[in-house]
Coordinates of C-alpha atoms in Angstrom, one line a residue:
Chain A
M1 CA -8.5 -34.5 -2.6
A2 CA -11.7 -33.0 -4.0
K3 CA -11.3 -30.3 -1.4
L4 CA -7.8 -29.6 -2.5
I5 CA -8.9 -29.3 -6.1
S6 CA -11.6 -26.8 -5.2
I7 CA -9.2 -24.7 -3.2
L8 CA -6.8 -24.7 -6.1
A9 CA -9.6 -23.7 -8.5
L10 CA -10.6 -20.9 -6.2
L11 CA -7.0 -19.7 -5.9
M12 CA -6.7 -19.7 -9.7
A13 CA -9.9 -17.8 -10.1
F14 CA -8.7 -15.2 -7.6
T15 CA -5.4 -14.6 -9.2
G16 CA -7.1 -14.4 -12.6
S17 CA -9.4 -11.7 -11.4
V18 CA -6.5 -9.7 -9.9
N19 CA -4.7 -9.8 -13.2
A20 CA -7.8 -8.7 -15.0
Y21 CA -8.2 -5.8 -12.5
A22 CA -4.6 -4.6 -13.0
A23 CA -5.0 -4.8 -16.8
A24 CA -8.3 -2.9 -16.7
S25 CA -6.7 0.2 -15.0
E26 CA -4.4 0.6 -18.0
T27 CA -5.7 3.0 -20.6
H28 CA -2.5 3.9 -22.5
E29 CA -2.3 2.8 -26.1
F30 CA 1.0 2.2 -27.8
S31 CA 1.5 1.6 -31.5
D32 CA 5.0 0.3 -30.9
P33 CA 5.1 -3.0 -29.0
V34 CA 8.6 -2.4 -27.8
M35 CA 7.5 0.9 -26.2
Q36 CA 4.5 -1.0 -24.7
K37 CA 6.9 -3.5 -23.1
R38 CA 9.1 -0.7 -21.8
Y39 CA 6.1 1.1 -20.3
Q40 CA 4.9 -2.1 -18.7
S41 CA 8.2 -2.8 -17.1
L42 CA 8.7 0.8 -15.9
V43 CA 5.4 1.0 -14.2
K44 CA 6.2 -2.4 -12.5
E45 CA 9.6 -1.2 -11.4
L46 CA 8.4 2.1 -9.9
R47 CA 6.8 2.2 -6.6
C48 CA 3.7 4.3 -5.8
P49 CA 4.8 6.9 -3.2
K50 CA 1.4 7.0 -1.7
C51 CA 0.5 3.4 -1.3
Q52 CA 3.8 2.0 -0.5
N53 CA 3.4 -1.6 -1.1
Q54 CA 2.1 -1.3 -4.6
N55 CA 3.9 -0.4 -7.8
L56 CA 2.5 2.2 -10.3
A57 CA 0.9 -0.5 -12.4
D58 CA -1.2 -1.9 -9.5
S59 CA -2.2 1.3 -7.7
N60 CA -5.3 3.3 -8.5
S61 CA -4.4 6.2 -6.3
Q62 CA -4.4 9.6 -7.9
I63 CA -0.6 10.0 -7.7
A64 CA 0.0 6.6 -9.3
I65 CA -2.3 7.6 -12.2
D66 CA -0.4 10.9 -12.6
L67 CA 2.9 9.2 -12.5
R68 CA 1.8 6.6 -15.1
N69 CA 0.7 9.5 -17.3
E70 CA 4.1 11.0 -16.8
V71 CA 5.9 7.8 -17.7
Y72 CA 3.7 7.5 -20.8
T73 CA 4.3 11.1 -21.9
M74 CA 8.1 10.8 -21.4
L75 CA 8.2 7.5 -23.4
K76 CA 6.3 9.3 -26.2
Q77 CA 8.8 12.1 -26.1
G78 CA 11.5 9.5 -26.7
K79 CA 13.1 9.6 -23.3
A80 CA 15.3 6.6 -22.3
D81 CA 14.3 4.4 -19.4
M82 CA 17.2 5.7 -17.3
E83 CA 16.0 9.2 -17.9
I84 CA 12.5 8.4 -16.7
T85 CA 13.7 6.5 -13.6
S86 CA 16.1 9.3 -12.6
Y87 CA 13.4 11.9 -13.2
M88 CA 11.3 10.0 -10.6
V89 CA 14.2 9.5 -8.2
E90 CA 15.0 13.3 -8.4
R91 CA 11.4 14.0 -7.2
Y92 CA 10.5 11.1 -4.9
G93 CA 13.9 9.7 -3.9
D94 CA 15.4 6.3 -4.2
F95 CA 12.3 5.0 -2.5
V96 CA 10.4 4.9 -5.8
L97 CA 12.7 2.2 -7.1
Y98 CA 11.6 -1.3 -6.3
R99 CA 15.1 -2.5 -7.0
P100 CA 17.3 -0.3 -4.9
K101 CA 20.5 1.1 -6.4
I102 CA 23.8 -0.6 -5.4
N103 CA 25.6 1.9 -3.1
E104 CA 27.2 1.9 0.3
L105 CA 23.8 2.2 1.9
T106 CA 22.4 -0.9 0.2
Y107 CA 25.5 -3.2 0.2
V108 CA 24.1 -5.0 3.2
L109 CA 20.7 -5.4 1.4
W110 CA 22.3 -6.7 -1.8
F111 CA 25.1 -8.9 -0.5
G112 CA 24.0 -9.6 3.1
P113 CA 21.9 -12.7 2.2
A114 CA 24.8 -14.2 0.1
I115 CA 27.3 -13.6 2.9
I116 CA 24.9 -15.1 5.5
L117 CA 24.4 -18.1 3.2
L118 CA 28.2 -18.5 2.9
I119 CA 28.7 -18.3 6.7
G120 CA 26.0 -20.9 7.0
V121 CA 27.7 -23.2 4.6
L122 CA 31.0 -22.8 6.3
I123 CA 29.4 -23.6 9.7
V124 CA 27.8 -26.8 8.2
V125 CA 31.1 -27.8 6.7
M126 CA 33.0 -27.2 9.9
V127 CA 30.5 -29.1 12.0
A128 CA 30.5 -32.0 9.5
R129 CA 34.3 -32.2 9.5
K130 CA 34.4 -32.2 13.3
K131 CA 31.9 -35.0 13.5
S132 CA 33.7 -37.3 11.0
A133 CA 37.0 -36.6 12.9
S134 CA 35.5 -37.5 16.2
R135 CA 34.0 -40.6 14.7
K136 CA 37.5 -41.7 13.6
E137 CA 38.7 -41.3 17.2
L138 CA 35.9 -43.5 18.4
E139 CA 36.8 -46.3 16.0
L140 CA 38.4 -49.3 17.7
S141 CA 42.0 -50.0 17.1
E142 CA 43.1 -53.4 15.7
E143 CA 44.0 -54.6 19.2
Q144 CA 40.7 -53.4 20.7
Q145 CA 38.8 -55.1 17.9
Q146 CA 40.5 -58.4 18.6
K147 CA 39.8 -58.1 22.3
L148 CA 36.1 -57.4 21.6
N149 CA 35.8 -60.4 19.2
K150 CA 37.4 -62.5 21.9
I151 CA 34.9 -61.4 24.6
L152 CA 32.0 -61.9 22.2
A153 CA 33.2 -65.4 21.3
E154 CA 33.5 -66.3 25.0
K155 CA 29.9 -65.3 25.6
D156 CA 28.7 -67.7 23.0
Chain B
M1 CA 36.6 -20.6 21.2
G2 CA 34.1 -23.4 21.9
K3 CA 32.4 -21.3 24.5
V4 CA 31.9 -18.4 22.1
I5 CA 30.4 -20.7 19.5
R6 CA 28.0 -22.1 22.1
F7 CA 26.7 -18.6 22.8
L8 CA 26.6 -17.5 19.2
P9 CA 23.0 -18.5 18.6
L10 CA 22.0 -16.5 21.7
I11 CA 24.0 -13.5 20.5
V12 CA 22.5 -13.7 17.0
F13 CA 19.0 -14.0 18.5
I14 CA 19.4 -11.0 20.7
A15 CA 20.9 -8.9 17.8
L16 CA 18.0 -9.9 15.6
G17 CA 15.5 -9.2 18.4
V18 CA 16.9 -5.7 18.8
V19 CA 16.7 -5.0 15.0
L20 CA 13.2 -6.3 14.7
Y21 CA 12.0 -4.5 17.8
R22 CA 13.3 -1.2 16.5
G23 CA 11.6 -2.0 13.2
L24 CA 8.3 -1.9 15.0
F25 CA 8.7 1.8 15.6
L26 CA 9.9 2.9 12.2
K27 CA 7.5 5.0 10.3
P28 CA 7.7 4.0 6.6
Q29 CA 5.2 6.7 5.7
E30 CA 7.7 9.4 6.6
L31 CA 9.7 9.5 3.5
P32 CA 12.7 11.7 3.3
S33 CA 12.1 14.2 0.5
A34 CA 14.5 14.1 -2.4
L35 CA 14.3 17.9 -2.5
V36 CA 15.8 18.7 0.8
G37 CA 18.8 20.8 0.2
K38 CA 17.7 21.8 -3.2
P39 CA 16.1 25.1 -4.4
I40 CA 12.4 25.4 -5.2
P41 CA 11.8 24.0 -8.7
A42 CA 11.2 26.6 -11.4
F43 CA 7.6 27.2 -12.3
T44 CA 5.2 29.7 -13.8
L45 CA 1.7 29.5 -12.5
T46 CA -1.0 31.9 -11.6
Q47 CA -2.2 33.1 -8.3
L48 CA -5.3 31.4 -6.9
K49 CA -7.3 34.5 -6.4
D50 CA -6.1 36.3 -9.5
A51 CA -5.8 34.2 -12.7
N52 CA -4.0 37.1 -14.4
K53 CA -1.2 37.3 -11.8
Q54 CA 1.8 35.1 -12.8
L55 CA 4.0 33.6 -10.0
T56 CA 7.4 32.1 -10.2
A57 CA 9.8 30.5 -7.7
E58 CA 11.2 34.0 -7.0
D59 CA 7.9 34.9 -5.4
L60 CA 8.2 32.2 -2.8
K61 CA 11.4 33.5 -1.4
G62 CA 11.4 35.2 2.0
D63 CA 12.9 35.0 5.4
I64 CA 11.6 31.6 6.5
V65 CA 8.8 30.3 4.3
L66 CA 6.3 27.6 4.9
L67 CA 4.7 26.3 1.7
N68 CA 1.6 24.4 2.5
V69 CA 0.1 22.1 -0.1
W70 CA -3.6 22.0 0.2
A71 CA -6.8 21.2 -1.7
T72 CA -10.5 21.3 -1.1
W73 CA -10.8 17.5 -1.7
C74 CA -8.5 16.8 1.1
P75 CA -10.2 16.1 4.5
S76 CA -6.9 16.5 6.5
C77 CA -6.5 20.0 5.1
R78 CA -9.7 21.0 6.9
Y79 CA -8.3 19.5 10.1
E80 CA -5.1 21.5 9.9
H81 CA -6.7 24.7 8.7
P82 CA -7.3 26.3 12.1
Y83 CA -3.8 25.7 13.0
L84 CA -2.5 27.3 9.8
L85 CA -4.6 30.4 10.8
D86 CA -2.7 30.5 14.1
I87 CA 0.7 30.1 12.3
A88 CA -0.2 33.0 10.0
K89 CA -0.9 35.2 13.0
S90 CA 2.5 34.6 14.6
S91 CA 5.1 36.4 12.5
Q92 CA 7.7 33.6 12.8
V93 CA 7.2 32.4 9.2
T94 CA 5.7 33.5 5.9
L95 CA 3.0 31.1 4.9
Y96 CA 2.3 30.5 1.3
G97 CA -0.2 28.0 -0.1
L98 CA 0.1 25.6 -3.0
N99 CA -3.4 24.8 -4.1
Y100 CA -2.9 21.3 -5.6
K101 CA -5.0 19.7 -8.3
D102 CA -8.1 21.7 -7.3
E103 CA -10.8 23.8 -8.8
R104 CA -10.3 27.5 -8.6
D105 CA -13.9 28.4 -7.6
L106 CA -14.1 25.8 -4.9
A107 CA -10.7 26.8 -3.5
I108 CA -11.6 30.5 -3.3
K109 CA -14.8 29.6 -1.6
W110 CA -12.9 27.4 0.9
L111 CA -10.7 30.4 1.8
E112 CA -13.7 32.7 2.1
D113 CA -15.5 30.3 4.4
L114 CA -12.7 29.1 6.6
G115 CA -10.4 32.1 6.5
D116 CA -7.2 32.6 4.4
P117 CA -4.0 31.9 6.3
Y118 CA -1.8 32.4 3.2
Q119 CA 0.0 35.5 1.9
F120 CA -1.1 34.0 -1.4
S121 CA -1.7 30.6 -2.9
V122 CA -0.2 29.3 -6.1
F123 CA -2.8 27.6 -8.3
D124 CA -1.4 24.3 -9.5
E125 CA -4.4 22.8 -11.3
A126 CA -2.5 20.2 -13.2
G127 CA -0.2 19.3 -10.3
R128 CA 3.0 20.1 -12.3
L129 CA 4.7 22.0 -9.5
G130 CA 3.5 19.3 -7.1
L131 CA 5.1 16.6 -9.2
D132 CA 8.3 18.6 -9.4
M133 CA 8.3 18.9 -5.7
G134 CA 7.7 15.2 -5.1
V135 CA 4.2 15.9 -3.6
Y136 CA 2.1 12.7 -3.5
A137 CA -0.8 13.8 -1.4
A138 CA -2.2 16.7 0.5
P139 CA -1.6 18.2 3.0
E140 CA 2.2 18.5 2.8
T141 CA 4.3 21.3 4.1
F142 CA 7.7 22.5 3.0
V143 CA 10.1 24.7 5.0
I144 CA 12.1 27.0 2.8
D145 CA 15.0 29.0 4.1
H146 CA 16.1 32.5 3.4
H147 CA 18.2 31.3 0.5
G148 CA 15.2 29.7 -1.2
I149 CA 16.5 26.2 -0.3
I150 CA 14.0 23.5 0.7
R151 CA 15.0 22.4 4.2
K152 CA 12.2 20.1 5.2
R153 CA 9.2 18.3 3.9
F154 CA 6.4 17.1 6.2
A155 CA 3.6 15.0 4.8
G156 CA 0.4 15.0 6.8
P157 CA -1.7 17.5 8.8
I158 CA -0.1 20.0 11.1
D159 CA -1.4 20.5 14.7
A160 CA 0.2 21.8 17.9
D161 CA 2.1 18.6 18.6
V162 CA 3.4 18.2 15.1
W163 CA 4.4 21.9 15.1
Q164 CA 6.5 21.5 18.2
R165 CA 8.0 18.3 17.2
E166 CA 8.7 18.8 13.5
F167 CA 8.7 22.5 12.7
A168 CA 9.9 24.4 15.7
P169 CA 13.4 22.9 15.8
M170 CA 14.0 23.5 12.1
I171 CA 12.7 27.1 12.3
K172 CA 15.0 27.7 15.2
T173 CA 18.0 26.3 13.3
I174 CA 17.3 28.5 10.3
S175 CA 16.8 31.6 12.3
Q176 CA 20.1 30.9 14.1
E177 CA 21.8 30.5 10.7
R178 CA 20.3 33.8 9.6
A179 CA 21.5 35.5 12.8
R180 CA 25.0 34.3 12.1
G181 CA 24.7 35.7 8.6
E182 CA 25.0 32.4 6.8

């Protein structure tokens, strides 16, 4: 138990330091808290093209810094979120979006899991029905039951 | 029907195996450029060796143009440099440079020391043109056709293998199109 607690404490310390690190790389100041929120969500939604498993907020690569500056400047210019994301997509492709657009290329991605889940549920239901049906077949008829009782009684 | 269902797990397993096996050989670093099929973005920048000479997208048009994004801070650029000198010697393509987020003095010195393969280099100190072209690192090389349309983007250093694999087919395609007068 003590071991578990120490591991948990270590984990918490680790995640805490990661958060501190991500926050430290941020230097942009906003007077408007709404704009600050929009900025934060945009840099989380946009992927860094260089370091592909990080978003703009987490990456310290040069291009991520440049793109963060770009997002900041565009927000200050009063651009809408949609304008900023489409500006990035025009240059870096759909790839920069962490949440892919819904189109014929991504239908499988978006709806595939739900369809697979549905198929799974259907299979479970079918199997369960079959099982209960076959159990009914196995049940003894009135006549058989009486016969069985008789045999058991004889044994005693 | 019952038999099919019995084999379903095996079929699903094989299908999944094929998909995942193919996934092992995908190269997620090779991103398709969003600019393929589009013209060179508009820009006004100076020439690397002459701060007074203005350049625009018009200056990058030619027969078959290679626009090579380079910088002195980029180690892979040094690796591909000798090969760029070879490409410049062959008259297949016109090679222009895009000096990306660099210092003018250092860049000029680099070309003096290692040789200058470029007809000229565009000096993009702030990386604005780079951003408009979706550049995220150096080196990157764009193939631009005779209509000024970007046909290909390659991220990473060029060498003999890469040239044969990535560039030669595209250059052949474009020259065939030109021959047909397209």
